Amino acid sequence: MILKGRKHYPKGELHGQCKLSASDVIQIRQHSNSQSYKNLAAQFGISASYVGEIIRRKKWAHLT
C-alpha cells in the first residue's frame, strides 16, 4: 500500500469527521489568551482538551 502511494491521512477540513474549519482554528488560537478553554470549547462545540491540543499545536499543526 505504501509503496504504491495509497496511504493518505486527510488533515483538517478534508477529514470526514471534522467539526472545525481552518478559520475556526485560527479564531481559537487568537482568543486563547482572553477566554478559557471551557468557554472556547462551548462556543465551537468541541471538548476543552481538544481546544488545548489546538493551542499547543498538537492538532491542526499544519496551520500557522
PDB file of C-alpha atoms in Angstrom:
ATOM      1  CA  MET A   1       0.000   0.000   0.000  1.00  0.00           C
ATOM      2  CA  ILE A   2       2.715   2.466   0.988  1.00  0.00           C
ATOM      3  CA  LEU A   3       4.915   1.599  -1.995  1.00  0.00           C
ATOM      4  CA  LYS A   4       2.033   2.268  -4.364  1.00  0.00           C
ATOM      5  CA  GLY A   5       1.203   5.643  -2.799  1.00  0.00           C
ATOM      6  CA  ARG A   6      -2.174   4.659  -1.385  1.00  0.00           C
ATOM      7  CA  LYS A   7      -1.514   5.704   2.186  1.00  0.00           C
ATOM      8  CA  HIS A   8      -3.251   9.012   2.757  1.00  0.00           C
ATOM      9  CA  TYR A   9      -4.419  10.517   6.018  1.00  0.00           C
ATOM     10  CA  PRO A  10      -6.507  13.607   5.330  1.00  0.00           C
ATOM     11  CA  LYS A  11      -5.769  16.619   7.521  1.00  0.00           C
ATOM     12  CA  GLY A  12      -8.001  19.393   8.728  1.00  0.00           C
ATOM     13  CA  GLU A  13     -11.166  20.068   6.805  1.00  0.00           C
ATOM     14  CA  LEU A  14     -10.507  17.186   4.424  1.00  0.00           C
ATOM     15  CA  HIS A  15     -11.107  14.655   7.199  1.00  0.00           C
ATOM     16  CA  GLY A  16     -14.617  13.229   7.111  1.00  0.00           C
ATOM     17  CA  GLN A  17     -15.352  13.725  10.813  1.00  0.00           C
ATOM     18  CA  CYS A  18     -14.007  17.261  11.056  1.00  0.00           C
ATOM     19  CA  LYS A  19     -16.110  19.675  13.132  1.00  0.00           C
ATOM     20  CA  LEU A  20     -13.947  22.753  12.638  1.00  0.00           C
ATOM     21  CA  SER A  21     -12.816  24.809   9.702  1.00  0.00           C
ATOM     22  CA  ALA A  22      -9.388  26.386   9.340  1.00  0.00           C
ATOM     23  CA  SER A  23     -10.848  29.778  10.228  1.00  0.00           C
ATOM     24  CA  ASP A  24     -12.326  28.305  13.441  1.00  0.00           C
ATOM     25  CA  VAL A  25      -8.907  27.013  14.472  1.00  0.00           C
ATOM     26  CA  ILE A  26      -7.315  30.395  13.821  1.00  0.00           C
ATOM     27  CA  GLN A  27     -10.014  32.081  15.925  1.00  0.00           C
ATOM     28  CA  ILE A  28      -9.438  29.616  18.773  1.00  0.00           C
ATOM     29  CA  ARG A  29      -5.718  30.379  18.750  1.00  0.00           C
ATOM     30  CA  GLN A  30      -6.328  34.140  18.658  1.00  0.00           C
ATOM     31  CA  HIS A  31      -8.772  34.080  21.582  1.00  0.00           C
ATOM     32  CA  SER A  32      -6.798  31.621  23.717  1.00  0.00           C
ATOM     33  CA  ASN A  33      -5.333  34.402  25.872  1.00  0.00           C
ATOM     34  CA  SER A  34      -8.632  36.138  26.568  1.00  0.00           C
ATOM     35  CA  GLN A  35     -11.006  33.181  27.066  1.00  0.00           C
ATOM     36  CA  SER A  36     -10.849  29.912  28.977  1.00  0.00           C
ATOM     37  CA  TYR A  37     -10.590  26.572  27.228  1.00  0.00           C
ATOM     38  CA  LYS A  38     -14.031  25.691  28.557  1.00  0.00           C
ATOM     39  CA  ASN A  39     -15.647  28.786  27.024  1.00  0.00           C
ATOM     40  CA  LEU A  40     -13.927  28.248  23.677  1.00  0.00           C
ATOM     41  CA  ALA A  41     -14.996  24.602  23.699  1.00  0.00           C
ATOM     42  CA  ALA A  42     -18.634  25.516  24.297  1.00  0.00           C
ATOM     43  CA  GLN A  43     -18.520  28.174  21.603  1.00  0.00           C
ATOM     44  CA  PHE A  44     -17.192  25.786  18.928  1.00  0.00           C
ATOM     45  CA  GLY A  45     -18.875  22.553  20.068  1.00  0.00           C
ATOM     46  CA  ILE A  46     -15.704  20.642  20.961  1.00  0.00           C
ATOM     47  CA  SER A  47     -14.063  19.479  24.191  1.00  0.00           C
ATOM     48  CA  ALA A  48     -11.816  21.656  26.330  1.00  0.00           C
ATOM     49  CA  SER A  49      -8.966  19.164  25.979  1.00  0.00           C
ATOM     50  CA  TYR A  50      -9.203  19.422  22.188  1.00  0.00           C
ATOM     51  CA  VAL A  51      -9.001  23.215  22.477  1.00  0.00           C
ATOM     52  CA  GLY A  52      -5.798  22.763  24.456  1.00  0.00           C
ATOM     53  CA  GLU A  53      -4.348  20.469  21.800  1.00  0.00           C
ATOM     54  CA  ILE A  54      -5.167  23.022  19.106  1.00  0.00           C
ATOM     55  CA  ILE A  55      -3.498  25.823  21.056  1.00  0.00           C
ATOM     56  CA  ARG A  56      -0.391  23.711  21.766  1.00  0.00           C
ATOM     57  CA  ARG A  57      -0.365  22.752  18.061  1.00  0.00           C
ATOM     58  CA  LYS A  58      -0.686  19.011  18.689  1.00  0.00           C
ATOM     59  CA  LYS A  59      -3.780  19.145  16.486  1.00  0.00           C
ATOM     60  CA  TRP A  60      -4.069  21.235  13.340  1.00  0.00           C
ATOM     61  CA  ALA A  61      -0.297  21.675  13.330  1.00  0.00           C
ATOM     62  CA  HIS A  62      -0.288  22.223   9.573  1.00  0.00           C
ATOM     63  CA  LEU A  63      -1.879  25.663  10.102  1.00  0.00           C
ATOM     64  CA  THR A  64       0.414  28.506  11.012  1.00  0.00           C
TER      65      THR A  64
END
